[in-house]
Every structure is written in C-alpha cells, then in structure tokens.
C-alpha cells in the first residue's frame, strides 16, 4: 500500500513539474516574440529615417530652345513630371551622364553654335545615346543615332570599312543640317526636335491629320510623345544636378584627351602597325577613331581622312 501511495505521489510531483516547465517556457517564448517584434519595428523605423523617396518639385517655367512649355495644361504637367521622376531616380545613369557631359559637351557646343542651332540640342544627343557610340535595333548609330540612309543623305560616308556616324564632330554637323532643315519646314525648334525622332514626314502627317501647329497639341505615339519631355528633364538635371540630389565633384568627371590630326590619303593595310608607328596601340587608335570599323583603311579613291592621335603623356 505504501508503495502505491509513494508512486502516486511521485506521479503527481512529475505532472506539476512538467506543467511548470511548460508555463515557464511559454512565458519565455512570449518574451522572445515581443523582443523580436520590437527589433523589427526598430529596424523599420531606422530604414524609414535613413531612406526616403520624394516627389520632384518642378520648375515654375520650362523652355526648349527658347520656346515656352505650357505647364499650365494638366496633361503637359503630368508628362513633364514623369520624365523628371524617371531621370532623377535613375541615379547611376544620371551620374554617368554628368561625367560624360563634362567630356563631350565642349566638343558638341561649338558646332551647334557655328550652325546657329540652339545649345539645348546637345541634350538631344544625351537622350539619344547617353553620349556613347551605341547601335539601335533599327540600325541607327553613334551619339546622334543616325540611320544609314539619312547619314549618306547628309554627306557622311557609311559602309563596313568607314562609318562617319561614329565620328563625333562630323555626326554633330550632320545632325545640325537635319535640325535646321526641320526648323525651316516647321518654324519651331520644338517640332524640329520631335521630327528628329519621328522624321519630318511623320510629324508633318500628324500635324495635318490633327489640324494643330504645336508639338504640345499633338497626340503621338509613346516614344515621340515623351521625346521632348525627356530632353527637358535631362536639360534641367544636367544644368542643376544638385537641385535633384546629384553630387558629382568636377574632379570625378571625364575629360576629353586632346589629339593631333594625321592626314591620310592612302590605303592603310594594317592599322595596328599604323598605331605603333604613331607611338600608340591599336586599342587607343580605335578609342579616338571609332569611325574606323575594320583593322584596315580601304582608300582606293585617295580620299583625305584625318586620323586623331592623342597627344603624348596621356596613356603613358
């Protein structure tokens, strides 16, 4: 009997012990959960304090090439706002554009000025190519994204051996010729800018079909409809980068390497050997002469080309 009572007592003590442990464990879990929740809330609060995204305050007035933008129209304001937001918060691209502009604008600006083309058109080259010698899916190439047929019509040599759409100075001159023709046709630099994207025929067709005279009154496809607004946004950001949160020290920008021109009116069978003869290598030759598309220069007609050779000391 004593043994039975002793066993029952031990069983009761065991049950109470397990219950106490479970209750203690539950309290501990609750404390841990509360601590975890507090930690997560603190982390969220810290992230909110450390990272904020703001809407962009638009300038009260905008113009393209001296032509006012009708910001009082609600659709125009929204379209402008879109491009400012997209380009302000594409931070890495914005910084790269600021750095490249420091390098290439001094080359583009004098050519625009010489041709009487407004300085704002340098930003057209920015939105076309990001100031790089890129190729579009349609076959447009270079900083100014000129199509092969258009390039030839504008006096550029375009073939597999020499493609002057990649020649910055010559392509900028060709772009000026096209823009001046568009301005003469439409009487507006804004429409000339839009025509650079859609073509003179495309813009003229829409003006006639819709019975309007201004780019801002046209209903256009997405690309051309956004085109001038993208230029406006890039113009303001590159002119006043700090106003949009971009902080780029001038010493961090890219600089244009000065060159001398070597006149060549003969065939060059080996451009690598030509480069070495001018104290550089093939890579550097192609960096400064991207219009040379092959490792040789075919020149059966004895045409005069100017090959850029960087001045000594920049690649040593």
PDB file of C-alpha atoms in Angstrom:
ATOM      1  CA  UNK A   1       0.000   0.000   0.000  1.00  0.00           C
ATOM      2  CA  UNK A   2       2.809   2.371   0.910  1.00  0.00           C
ATOM      3  CA  UNK A   3       4.441   1.635  -2.407  1.00  0.00           C
ATOM      4  CA  UNK A   4       1.225   2.512  -4.252  1.00  0.00           C
ATOM      5  CA  UNK A   5       0.862   5.823  -2.357  1.00  0.00           C
ATOM      6  CA  UNK A   6       4.539   6.667  -2.961  1.00  0.00           C
ATOM      7  CA  UNK A   7       4.154   6.010  -6.705  1.00  0.00           C
ATOM      8  CA  UNK A   8       1.062   8.191  -6.913  1.00  0.00           C
ATOM      9  CA  UNK A   9       2.863  10.994  -5.084  1.00  0.00           C
ATOM     10  CA  UNK A  10       5.819  10.788  -7.463  1.00  0.00           C
ATOM     11  CA  UNK A  11       3.441  10.878 -10.455  1.00  0.00           C
ATOM     12  CA  UNK A  12       1.689  13.991  -9.092  1.00  0.00           C
ATOM     13  CA  UNK A  13       5.018  15.744  -8.489  1.00  0.00           C
ATOM     14  CA  UNK A  14       6.144  14.859 -12.045  1.00  0.00           C
ATOM     15  CA  UNK A  15       2.937  16.259 -13.584  1.00  0.00           C
ATOM     16  CA  UNK A  16       3.251  19.543 -11.651  1.00  0.00           C
ATOM     17  CA  UNK A  17       6.922  19.839 -12.651  1.00  0.00           C
ATOM     18  CA  UNK A  18       6.158  19.379 -16.377  1.00  0.00           C
ATOM     19  CA  UNK A  19       3.321  21.907 -16.156  1.00  0.00           C
ATOM     20  CA  UNK A  20       5.590  24.471 -14.516  1.00  0.00           C
ATOM     21  CA  UNK A  21       8.246  23.970 -17.171  1.00  0.00           C
ATOM     22  CA  UNK A  22       5.701  24.407 -19.984  1.00  0.00           C
ATOM     23  CA  UNK A  23       4.316  27.560 -18.401  1.00  0.00           C
ATOM     24  CA  UNK A  24       7.787  28.926 -17.919  1.00  0.00           C
ATOM     25  CA  UNK A  25       8.686  28.052 -21.489  1.00  0.00           C
ATOM     26  CA  UNK A  26       5.559  29.759 -22.772  1.00  0.00           C
ATOM     27  CA  UNK A  27       6.407  32.939 -20.891  1.00  0.00           C
ATOM     28  CA  UNK A  28       9.923  32.827 -22.257  1.00  0.00           C
ATOM     29  CA  UNK A  29       8.643  32.405 -25.831  1.00  0.00           C
ATOM     30  CA  UNK A  30       6.275  35.314 -25.358  1.00  0.00           C
ATOM     31  CA  UNK A  31       9.129  37.490 -24.141  1.00  0.00           C
ATOM     32  CA  UNK A  32      11.269  36.445 -27.094  1.00  0.00           C
ATOM     33  CA  UNK A  33       8.440  37.173 -29.534  1.00  0.00           C
ATOM     34  CA  UNK A  34       7.928  40.622 -28.070  1.00  0.00           C
ATOM     35  CA  UNK A  35      11.643  41.281 -28.298  1.00  0.00           C
ATOM     36  CA  UNK A  36      11.648  40.181 -31.951  1.00  0.00           C
ATOM     37  CA  UNK A  37       8.687  42.405 -32.780  1.00  0.00           C
ATOM     38  CA  UNK A  38      10.367  45.361 -31.068  1.00  0.00           C
ATOM     39  CA  UNK A  39      13.571  44.707 -33.011  1.00  0.00           C
ATOM     40  CA  UNK A  40      11.692  44.562 -36.330  1.00  0.00           C
ATOM     41  CA  UNK A  41       9.833  47.784 -35.554  1.00  0.00           C
ATOM     42  CA  UNK A  42      13.095  49.499 -34.666  1.00  0.00           C
ATOM     43  CA  UNK A  43      14.626  48.279 -37.920  1.00  0.00           C
ATOM     44  CA  UNK A  44      11.671  49.528 -39.945  1.00  0.00           C
ATOM     45  CA  UNK A  45      11.790  52.911 -38.253  1.00  0.00           C
ATOM     46  CA  UNK A  46      15.535  53.147 -38.921  1.00  0.00           C
ATOM     47  CA  UNK A  47      15.057  52.291 -42.598  1.00  0.00           C
ATOM     48  CA  UNK A  48      12.358  54.924 -42.943  1.00  0.00           C
ATOM     49  CA  UNK A  49      14.634  57.520 -41.362  1.00  0.00           C
ATOM     50  CA  UNK A  50      17.653  56.532 -43.449  1.00  0.00           C
ATOM     51  CA  UNK A  51      15.928  56.210 -46.846  1.00  0.00           C
ATOM     52  CA  UNK A  52      13.215  58.436 -48.225  1.00  0.00           C
ATOM     53  CA  UNK A  53      11.833  58.892 -51.726  1.00  0.00           C
ATOM     54  CA  UNK A  54      10.465  62.305 -52.570  1.00  0.00           C
ATOM     55  CA  UNK A  55       8.378  63.683 -55.378  1.00  0.00           C
ATOM     56  CA  UNK A  56      10.207  66.194 -57.571  1.00  0.00           C
ATOM     57  CA  UNK A  57       9.446  69.887 -57.381  1.00  0.00           C
ATOM     58  CA  UNK A  58       9.081  71.007 -60.977  1.00  0.00           C
ATOM     59  CA  UNK A  59      10.497  74.330 -62.146  1.00  0.00           C
ATOM     60  CA  UNK A  60       7.816  77.029 -62.462  1.00  0.00           C
ATOM     61  CA  UNK A  61       8.901  77.700 -66.040  1.00  0.00           C
ATOM     62  CA  UNK A  62      10.459  75.493 -68.676  1.00  0.00           C
ATOM     63  CA  UNK A  63      11.518  76.158 -72.228  1.00  0.00           C
ATOM     64  CA  UNK A  64      13.125  74.259 -75.045  1.00  0.00           C
ATOM     65  CA  UNK A  65      15.380  76.330 -77.298  1.00  0.00           C
ATOM     66  CA  UNK A  66      13.665  79.455 -76.005  1.00  0.00           C
ATOM     67  CA  UNK A  67      10.166  78.129 -76.740  1.00  0.00           C
ATOM     68  CA  UNK A  68       7.946  78.047 -73.637  1.00  0.00           C
ATOM     69  CA  UNK A  69       6.467  74.795 -72.332  1.00  0.00           C
ATOM     70  CA  UNK A  70       2.738  75.138 -71.457  1.00  0.00           C
ATOM     71  CA  UNK A  71       2.965  73.780 -67.914  1.00  0.00           C
ATOM     72  CA  UNK A  72      -0.478  75.198 -67.138  1.00  0.00           C
ATOM     73  CA  UNK A  73      -2.004  72.364 -69.171  1.00  0.00           C
ATOM     74  CA  UNK A  74      -2.631  69.353 -66.855  1.00  0.00           C
ATOM     75  CA  UNK A  75      -1.514  66.669 -69.314  1.00  0.00           C
ATOM     76  CA  UNK A  76       1.698  68.564 -70.075  1.00  0.00           C
ATOM     77  CA  UNK A  77       2.486  68.933 -66.379  1.00  0.00           C
ATOM     78  CA  UNK A  78       1.989  65.192 -65.798  1.00  0.00           C
ATOM     79  CA  UNK A  79       4.147  64.237 -68.775  1.00  0.00           C
ATOM     80  CA  UNK A  80       6.919  66.565 -67.644  1.00  0.00           C
ATOM     81  CA  UNK A  81       6.678  65.204 -64.099  1.00  0.00           C
ATOM     82  CA  UNK A  82       7.034  61.631 -65.332  1.00  0.00           C
ATOM     83  CA  UNK A  83      10.329  62.325 -67.072  1.00  0.00           C
ATOM     84  CA  UNK A  84      11.718  64.271 -64.122  1.00  0.00           C
ATOM     85  CA  UNK A  85      10.905  61.378 -61.776  1.00  0.00           C
ATOM     86  CA  UNK A  86      12.275  58.683 -64.091  1.00  0.00           C
ATOM     87  CA  UNK A  87      15.555  60.507 -64.661  1.00  0.00           C
ATOM     88  CA  UNK A  88      16.003  61.788 -61.110  1.00  0.00           C
ATOM     89  CA  UNK A  89      15.709  58.328 -59.612  1.00  0.00           C
ATOM     90  CA  UNK A  90      17.859  56.578 -62.204  1.00  0.00           C
ATOM     91  CA  UNK A  91      20.806  57.632 -60.089  1.00  0.00           C
ATOM     92  CA  UNK A  92      23.672  55.663 -61.610  1.00  0.00           C
ATOM     93  CA  UNK A  93      22.724  56.746 -65.126  1.00  0.00           C
ATOM     94  CA  UNK A  94      22.397  60.369 -64.018  1.00  0.00           C
ATOM     95  CA  UNK A  95      25.893  60.404 -62.545  1.00  0.00           C
ATOM     96  CA  UNK A  96      27.351  58.833 -65.676  1.00  0.00           C
ATOM     97  CA  UNK A  97      25.636  61.426 -67.876  1.00  0.00           C
ATOM     98  CA  UNK A  98      27.001  64.272 -65.760  1.00  0.00           C
ATOM     99  CA  UNK A  99      30.519  62.822 -66.059  1.00  0.00           C
ATOM    100  CA  UNK A 100      30.263  62.244 -69.821  1.00  0.00           C
ATOM    101  CA  UNK A 101      28.775  65.690 -70.422  1.00  0.00           C
ATOM    102  CA  UNK A 102      31.913  67.218 -68.927  1.00  0.00           C
ATOM    103  CA  UNK A 103      33.913  65.339 -71.572  1.00  0.00           C
ATOM    104  CA  UNK A 104      31.791  65.706 -74.693  1.00  0.00           C
ATOM    105  CA  UNK A 105      29.782  68.937 -74.402  1.00  0.00           C
ATOM    106  CA  UNK A 106      32.875  71.076 -75.113  1.00  0.00           C
ATOM    107  CA  UNK A 107      33.130  69.256 -78.471  1.00  0.00           C
ATOM    108  CA  UNK A 108      29.429  69.482 -79.361  1.00  0.00           C
ATOM    109  CA  UNK A 109      28.657  73.035 -78.196  1.00  0.00           C
ATOM    110  CA  UNK A 110      30.888  74.971 -80.656  1.00  0.00           C
ATOM    111  CA  UNK A 111      29.494  73.034 -83.619  1.00  0.00           C
ATOM    112  CA  UNK A 112      25.908  73.817 -82.607  1.00  0.00           C
ATOM    113  CA  UNK A 113      26.829  77.473 -82.147  1.00  0.00           C
ATOM    114  CA  UNK A 114      28.597  77.693 -85.504  1.00  0.00           C
ATOM    115  CA  UNK A 115      25.464  76.366 -87.200  1.00  0.00           C
ATOM    116  CA  UNK A 116      23.020  78.600 -85.339  1.00  0.00           C
ATOM    117  CA  UNK A 117      21.406  75.592 -83.660  1.00  0.00           C
ATOM    118  CA  UNK A 118      20.273  76.250 -80.070  1.00  0.00           C
ATOM    119  CA  UNK A 119      22.544  74.902 -77.355  1.00  0.00           C
ATOM    120  CA  UNK A 120      19.645  72.882 -75.910  1.00  0.00           C
ATOM    121  CA  UNK A 121      20.079  70.349 -78.700  1.00  0.00           C
ATOM    122  CA  UNK A 122      23.158  68.939 -77.005  1.00  0.00           C
ATOM    123  CA  UNK A 123      20.674  67.303 -74.617  1.00  0.00           C
ATOM    124  CA  UNK A 124      19.037  65.596 -77.590  1.00  0.00           C
ATOM    125  CA  UNK A 125      22.298  63.704 -78.107  1.00  0.00           C
ATOM    126  CA  UNK A 126      22.178  62.716 -74.430  1.00  0.00           C
ATOM    127  CA  UNK A 127      18.743  61.111 -74.648  1.00  0.00           C
ATOM    128  CA  UNK A 128      19.537  59.512 -77.992  1.00  0.00           C
ATOM    129  CA  UNK A 129      22.677  57.680 -76.934  1.00  0.00           C
ATOM    130  CA  UNK A 130      23.723  58.548 -73.391  1.00  0.00           C
ATOM    131  CA  UNK A 131      26.744  60.175 -75.096  1.00  0.00           C
ATOM    132  CA  UNK A 132      28.011  56.814 -76.295  1.00  0.00           C
ATOM    133  CA  UNK A 133      28.588  55.245 -79.693  1.00  0.00           C
ATOM    134  CA  UNK A 134      25.653  52.864 -79.463  1.00  0.00           C
ATOM    135  CA  UNK A 135      23.665  50.959 -82.079  1.00  0.00           C
ATOM    136  CA  UNK A 136      19.874  50.814 -82.013  1.00  0.00           C
ATOM    137  CA  UNK A 137      17.860  47.725 -83.027  1.00  0.00           C
ATOM    138  CA  UNK A 138      16.794  49.672 -86.157  1.00  0.00           C
ATOM    139  CA  UNK A 139      20.415  50.302 -87.164  1.00  0.00           C
ATOM    140  CA  UNK A 140      20.855  53.915 -86.035  1.00  0.00           C
ATOM    141  CA  UNK A 141      24.387  54.528 -84.776  1.00  0.00           C
ATOM    142  CA  UNK A 142      26.641  56.936 -82.958  1.00  0.00           C
ATOM    143  CA  UNK A 143      25.999  59.731 -80.468  1.00  0.00           C
ATOM    144  CA  UNK A 144      23.293  61.192 -82.705  1.00  0.00           C
ATOM    145  CA  UNK A 145      21.714  57.856 -83.686  1.00  0.00           C
ATOM    146  CA  UNK A 146      21.696  58.469 -87.422  1.00  0.00           C
ATOM    147  CA  UNK A 147      20.226  55.861 -89.761  1.00  0.00           C
ATOM    148  CA  UNK A 148      22.418  54.662 -92.679  1.00  0.00           C
ATOM    149  CA  UNK A 149      20.324  56.228 -95.443  1.00  0.00           C
ATOM    150  CA  UNK A 150      19.953  59.505 -93.576  1.00  0.00           C
ATOM    151  CA  UNK A 151      23.683  59.600 -92.890  1.00  0.00           C
ATOM    152  CA  UNK A 152      24.520  59.246 -96.574  1.00  0.00           C
ATOM    153  CA  UNK A 153      21.953  61.906 -97.494  1.00  0.00           C
ATOM    154  CA  UNK A 154      23.663  64.233 -95.016  1.00  0.00           C
ATOM    155  CA  UNK A 155      27.076  63.645 -96.598  1.00  0.00           C
ATOM    156  CA  UNK A 156      28.518  61.021 -94.251  1.00  0.00           C
ATOM    157  CA  UNK A 157      30.429  58.016 -95.507  1.00  0.00           C
ATOM    158  CA  UNK A 158      28.660  54.910 -94.261  1.00  0.00           C
ATOM    159  CA  UNK A 159      29.954  51.441 -95.095  1.00  0.00           C
ATOM    160  CA  UNK A 160      31.550  48.440 -93.411  1.00  0.00           C
ATOM    161  CA  UNK A 161      35.029  49.985 -93.533  1.00  0.00           C
ATOM    162  CA  UNK A 162      34.337  53.633 -92.650  1.00  0.00           C
ATOM    163  CA  UNK A 163      31.255  54.806 -90.782  1.00  0.00           C
ATOM    164  CA  UNK A 164      31.329  58.526 -90.085  1.00  0.00           C
ATOM    165  CA  UNK A 165      28.207  58.298 -87.924  1.00  0.00           C
ATOM    166  CA  UNK A 166      30.751  57.320 -85.269  1.00  0.00           C
ATOM    167  CA  UNK A 167      32.798  60.469 -85.919  1.00  0.00           C
ATOM    168  CA  UNK A 168      31.564  62.861 -83.229  1.00  0.00           C
ATOM    169  CA  UNK A 169      32.361  66.138 -84.979  1.00  0.00           C
ATOM    170  CA  UNK A 170      31.101  65.034 -88.402  1.00  0.00           C
ATOM    171  CA  UNK A 171      27.959  63.420 -86.985  1.00  0.00           C
ATOM    172  CA  UNK A 172      27.192  66.557 -84.963  1.00  0.00           C
ATOM    173  CA  UNK A 173      27.469  68.625 -88.143  1.00  0.00           C
ATOM    174  CA  UNK A 174      25.128  66.219 -89.927  1.00  0.00           C
ATOM    175  CA  UNK A 175      22.634  66.455 -87.061  1.00  0.00           C
ATOM    176  CA  UNK A 176      22.763  70.251 -87.289  1.00  0.00           C
ATOM    177  CA  UNK A 177      21.984  70.102 -91.013  1.00  0.00           C
ATOM    178  CA  UNK A 178      18.970  67.890 -90.350  1.00  0.00           C
ATOM    179  CA  UNK A 179      17.671  70.049 -87.493  1.00  0.00           C
ATOM    180  CA  UNK A 180      17.996  73.257 -89.491  1.00  0.00           C
ATOM    181  CA  UNK A 181      16.034  71.715 -92.348  1.00  0.00           C
ATOM    182  CA  UNK A 182      13.302  70.659 -89.892  1.00  0.00           C
ATOM    183  CA  UNK A 183      13.192  74.096 -88.299  1.00  0.00           C
ATOM    184  CA  UNK A 184      12.782  75.706 -91.718  1.00  0.00           C
ATOM    185  CA  UNK A 185       9.955  73.303 -92.531  1.00  0.00           C
ATOM    186  CA  UNK A 186       8.002  73.607 -89.262  1.00  0.00           C
ATOM    187  CA  UNK A 187       9.050  77.027 -87.945  1.00  0.00           C
ATOM    188  CA  UNK A 188       9.575  75.608 -84.461  1.00  0.00           C
ATOM    189  CA  UNK A 189      12.649  74.188 -82.758  1.00  0.00           C
ATOM    190  CA  UNK A 190      10.402  72.027 -80.573  1.00  0.00           C
ATOM    191  CA  UNK A 191       8.836  70.402 -83.636  1.00  0.00           C
ATOM    192  CA  UNK A 192      12.311  70.076 -85.157  1.00  0.00           C
ATOM    193  CA  UNK A 193      13.346  68.158 -82.051  1.00  0.00           C
ATOM    194  CA  UNK A 194      10.310  65.866 -82.306  1.00  0.00           C
ATOM    195  CA  UNK A 195      10.996  65.376 -86.021  1.00  0.00           C
ATOM    196  CA  UNK A 196      14.486  64.156 -85.193  1.00  0.00           C
ATOM    197  CA  UNK A 197      12.759  61.173 -83.599  1.00  0.00           C
ATOM    198  CA  UNK A 198       9.739  60.663 -85.860  1.00  0.00           C
ATOM    199  CA  UNK A 199      11.077  62.101 -89.118  1.00  0.00           C
ATOM    200  CA  UNK A 200       9.908  65.206 -90.909  1.00  0.00           C
ATOM    201  CA  UNK A 201       7.319  63.220 -92.824  1.00  0.00           C
ATOM    202  CA  UNK A 202       5.932  61.622 -89.685  1.00  0.00           C
ATOM    203  CA  UNK A 203       5.481  64.921 -87.855  1.00  0.00           C
ATOM    204  CA  UNK A 204       4.049  66.679 -90.898  1.00  0.00           C
ATOM    205  CA  UNK A 205       1.497  63.886 -91.380  1.00  0.00           C
ATOM    206  CA  UNK A 206       0.282  64.173 -87.791  1.00  0.00           C
ATOM    207  CA  UNK A 207       0.103  67.979 -87.878  1.00  0.00           C
ATOM    208  CA  UNK A 208      -2.088  67.834 -90.966  1.00  0.00           C
ATOM    209  CA  UNK A 209      -4.247  64.967 -89.702  1.00  0.00           C
ATOM    210  CA  UNK A 210      -4.890  66.572 -86.311  1.00  0.00           C
ATOM    211  CA  UNK A 211      -5.148  70.152 -87.532  1.00  0.00           C
ATOM    212  CA  UNK A 212      -2.781  71.645 -84.964  1.00  0.00           C
ATOM    213  CA  UNK A 213       0.501  73.548 -85.121  1.00  0.00           C
ATOM    214  CA  UNK A 214       2.290  72.783 -81.848  1.00  0.00           C
ATOM    215  CA  UNK A 215       4.079  69.689 -80.555  1.00  0.00           C
ATOM    216  CA  UNK A 216       2.239  70.126 -77.262  1.00  0.00           C
ATOM    217  CA  UNK A 217      -1.125  69.847 -79.038  1.00  0.00           C
ATOM    218  CA  UNK A 218      -0.254  66.633 -80.878  1.00  0.00           C
ATOM    219  CA  UNK A 219      -1.324  63.154 -79.856  1.00  0.00           C
ATOM    220  CA  UNK A 220       1.679  60.996 -80.719  1.00  0.00           C
ATOM    221  CA  UNK A 221       2.985  57.518 -80.059  1.00  0.00           C
ATOM    222  CA  UNK A 222       4.694  56.876 -76.730  1.00  0.00           C
ATOM    223  CA  UNK A 223       8.283  57.348 -77.906  1.00  0.00           C
ATOM    224  CA  UNK A 224       7.818  60.615 -79.790  1.00  0.00           C
ATOM    225  CA  UNK A 225       5.221  61.783 -77.277  1.00  0.00           C
ATOM    226  CA  UNK A 226       7.813  61.514 -74.500  1.00  0.00           C
ATOM    227  CA  UNK A 227      10.769  62.689 -76.589  1.00  0.00           C
ATOM    228  CA  UNK A 228      10.866  66.445 -75.943  1.00  0.00           C
ATOM    229  CA  UNK A 229       9.869  65.947 -72.303  1.00  0.00           C
ATOM    230  CA  UNK A 230      12.846  63.657 -71.796  1.00  0.00           C
ATOM    231  CA  UNK A 231      15.107  66.344 -73.249  1.00  0.00           C
ATOM    232  CA  UNK A 232      13.583  68.920 -70.889  1.00  0.00           C
ATOM    233  CA  UNK A 233      14.172  66.730 -67.833  1.00  0.00           C
ATOM    234  CA  UNK A 234      17.754  65.868 -68.770  1.00  0.00           C
ATOM    235  CA  UNK A 235      18.473  69.523 -69.534  1.00  0.00           C
ATOM    236  CA  UNK A 236      17.370  70.675 -66.075  1.00  0.00           C
ATOM    237  CA  UNK A 237      19.108  67.824 -64.259  1.00  0.00           C
ATOM    238  CA  UNK A 238      22.438  68.314 -66.031  1.00  0.00           C
ATOM    239  CA  UNK A 239      22.271  72.099 -65.653  1.00  0.00           C
ATOM    240  CA  UNK A 240      21.414  71.946 -61.930  1.00  0.00           C
ATOM    241  CA  UNK A 241      22.375  68.461 -60.705  1.00  0.00           C
ATOM    242  CA  UNK A 242      22.461  69.359 -57.004  1.00  0.00           C
ATOM    243  CA  UNK A 243      18.841  70.510 -57.174  1.00  0.00           C
ATOM    244  CA  UNK A 244      17.964  66.900 -57.961  1.00  0.00           C
ATOM    245  CA  UNK A 245      20.260  65.228 -55.440  1.00  0.00           C
ATOM    246  CA  UNK A 246      23.222  64.563 -57.738  1.00  0.00           C
ATOM    247  CA  UNK A 247      26.565  65.434 -56.180  1.00  0.00           C
ATOM    248  CA  UNK A 248      29.437  64.935 -58.603  1.00  0.00           C
ATOM    249  CA  UNK A 249      32.752  66.601 -57.934  1.00  0.00           C
ATOM    250  CA  UNK A 250      34.236  68.094 -61.108  1.00  0.00           C
ATOM    251  CA  UNK A 251      37.415  66.108 -60.489  1.00  0.00           C
ATOM    252  CA  UNK A 252      35.352  62.899 -60.797  1.00  0.00           C
ATOM    253  CA  UNK A 253      34.156  63.781 -64.302  1.00  0.00           C
ATOM    254  CA  UNK A 254      35.660  62.536 -67.542  1.00  0.00           C
ATOM    255  CA  UNK A 255      37.980  64.687 -69.630  1.00  0.00           C
ATOM    256  CA  UNK A 256      38.471  64.770 -73.367  1.00  0.00           C
ATOM    257  CA  UNK A 257      42.001  63.752 -74.330  1.00  0.00           C
ATOM    258  CA  UNK A 258      43.475  66.300 -76.773  1.00  0.00           C
ATOM    259  CA  UNK A 259      44.626  64.943 -80.104  1.00  0.00           C
ATOM    260  CA  UNK A 260      46.530  65.917 -83.186  1.00  0.00           C
ATOM    261  CA  UNK A 261      45.253  65.053 -86.660  1.00  0.00           C
ATOM    262  CA  UNK A 262      47.288  62.954 -89.054  1.00  0.00           C
ATOM    263  CA  UNK A 263      46.268  63.406 -92.677  1.00  0.00           C
ATOM    264  CA  UNK A 264      45.926  60.092 -94.525  1.00  0.00           C
ATOM    265  CA  UNK A 265      45.156  59.990 -98.262  1.00  0.00           C
ATOM    266  CA  UNK A 266      46.300  56.437 -98.911  1.00  0.00           C
ATOM    267  CA  UNK A 267      45.357  52.868 -98.051  1.00  0.00           C
ATOM    268  CA  UNK A 268      46.406  51.531 -94.661  1.00  0.00           C
ATOM    269  CA  UNK A 269      46.658  47.742 -94.741  1.00  0.00           C
ATOM    270  CA  UNK A 270      47.392  47.355 -91.033  1.00  0.00           C
ATOM    271  CA  UNK A 271      46.022  49.909 -88.572  1.00  0.00           C
ATOM    272  CA  UNK A 272      47.782  48.165 -85.712  1.00  0.00           C
ATOM    273  CA  UNK A 273      51.146  48.861 -87.374  1.00  0.00           C
ATOM    274  CA  UNK A 274      49.964  52.403 -88.149  1.00  0.00           C
ATOM    275  CA  UNK A 275      49.167  52.903 -84.462  1.00  0.00           C
ATOM    276  CA  UNK A 276      52.581  51.667 -83.363  1.00  0.00           C
ATOM    277  CA  UNK A 277      54.241  53.973 -85.874  1.00  0.00           C
ATOM    278  CA  UNK A 278      52.449  56.830 -84.087  1.00  0.00           C
ATOM    279  CA  UNK A 279      53.536  55.662 -80.602  1.00  0.00           C
ATOM    280  CA  UNK A 280      50.164  54.248 -79.518  1.00  0.00           C
ATOM    281  CA  UNK A 281      48.474  50.856 -79.707  1.00  0.00           C
ATOM    282  CA  UNK A 282      45.501  49.647 -81.744  1.00  0.00           C
ATOM    283  CA  UNK A 283      43.074  49.951 -78.817  1.00  0.00           C
ATOM    284  CA  UNK A 284      43.887  53.631 -78.283  1.00  0.00           C
ATOM    285  CA  UNK A 285      43.693  54.301 -82.032  1.00  0.00           C
ATOM    286  CA  UNK A 286      40.160  52.848 -82.136  1.00  0.00           C
ATOM    287  CA  UNK A 287      39.066  54.710 -78.974  1.00  0.00           C
ATOM    288  CA  UNK A 288      39.850  58.014 -80.686  1.00  0.00           C
ATOM    289  CA  UNK A 289      38.742  56.949 -84.163  1.00  0.00           C
ATOM    290  CA  UNK A 290      35.673  54.726 -83.739  1.00  0.00           C
ATOM    291  CA  UNK A 291      34.636  55.566 -87.310  1.00  0.00           C
ATOM    292  CA  UNK A 292      37.393  53.203 -88.499  1.00  0.00           C
ATOM    293  CA  UNK A 293      35.342  49.995 -88.477  1.00  0.00           C
ATOM    294  CA  UNK A 294      37.938  47.454 -89.612  1.00  0.00           C
ATOM    295  CA  UNK A 295      41.628  46.744 -88.855  1.00  0.00           C
ATOM    296  CA  UNK A 296      42.498  48.428 -92.158  1.00  0.00           C
ATOM    297  CA  UNK A 297      41.537  51.535 -94.124  1.00  0.00           C
ATOM    298  CA  UNK A 298      40.379  50.923 -97.681  1.00  0.00           C
ATOM    299  CA  UNK A 299      41.088  54.075 -99.610  1.00  0.00           C
ATOM    300  CA  UNK A 300      41.304  53.302-103.268  1.00  0.00           C
ATOM    301  CA  UNK A 301      39.948  56.764-104.171  1.00  0.00           C
ATOM    302  CA  UNK A 302      42.740  58.504-102.216  1.00  0.00           C
ATOM    303  CA  UNK A 303      40.228  60.400-100.105  1.00  0.00           C
ATOM    304  CA  UNK A 304      41.691  62.579 -97.360  1.00  0.00           C
ATOM    305  CA  UNK A 305      40.951  61.327 -93.847  1.00  0.00           C
ATOM    306  CA  UNK A 306      42.073  62.869 -90.574  1.00  0.00           C
ATOM    307  CA  UNK A 307      43.053  60.270 -88.002  1.00  0.00           C
ATOM    308  CA  UNK A 308      43.164  61.505 -84.408  1.00  0.00           C
ATOM    309  CA  UNK A 309      46.300  60.675 -82.439  1.00  0.00           C
ATOM    310  CA  UNK A 310      46.283  61.520 -78.723  1.00  0.00           C
ATOM    311  CA  UNK A 311      48.956  63.877 -77.555  1.00  0.00           C
ATOM    312  CA  UNK A 312      51.877  62.375 -75.652  1.00  0.00           C
ATOM    313  CA  UNK A 313      51.631  61.794 -71.930  1.00  0.00           C
ATOM    314  CA  UNK A 314      48.000  60.733 -71.555  1.00  0.00           C
ATOM    315  CA  UNK A 315      48.436  56.966 -71.915  1.00  0.00           C
ATOM    316  CA  UNK A 316      51.988  56.573 -70.628  1.00  0.00           C
TER     317      UNK A 316
END
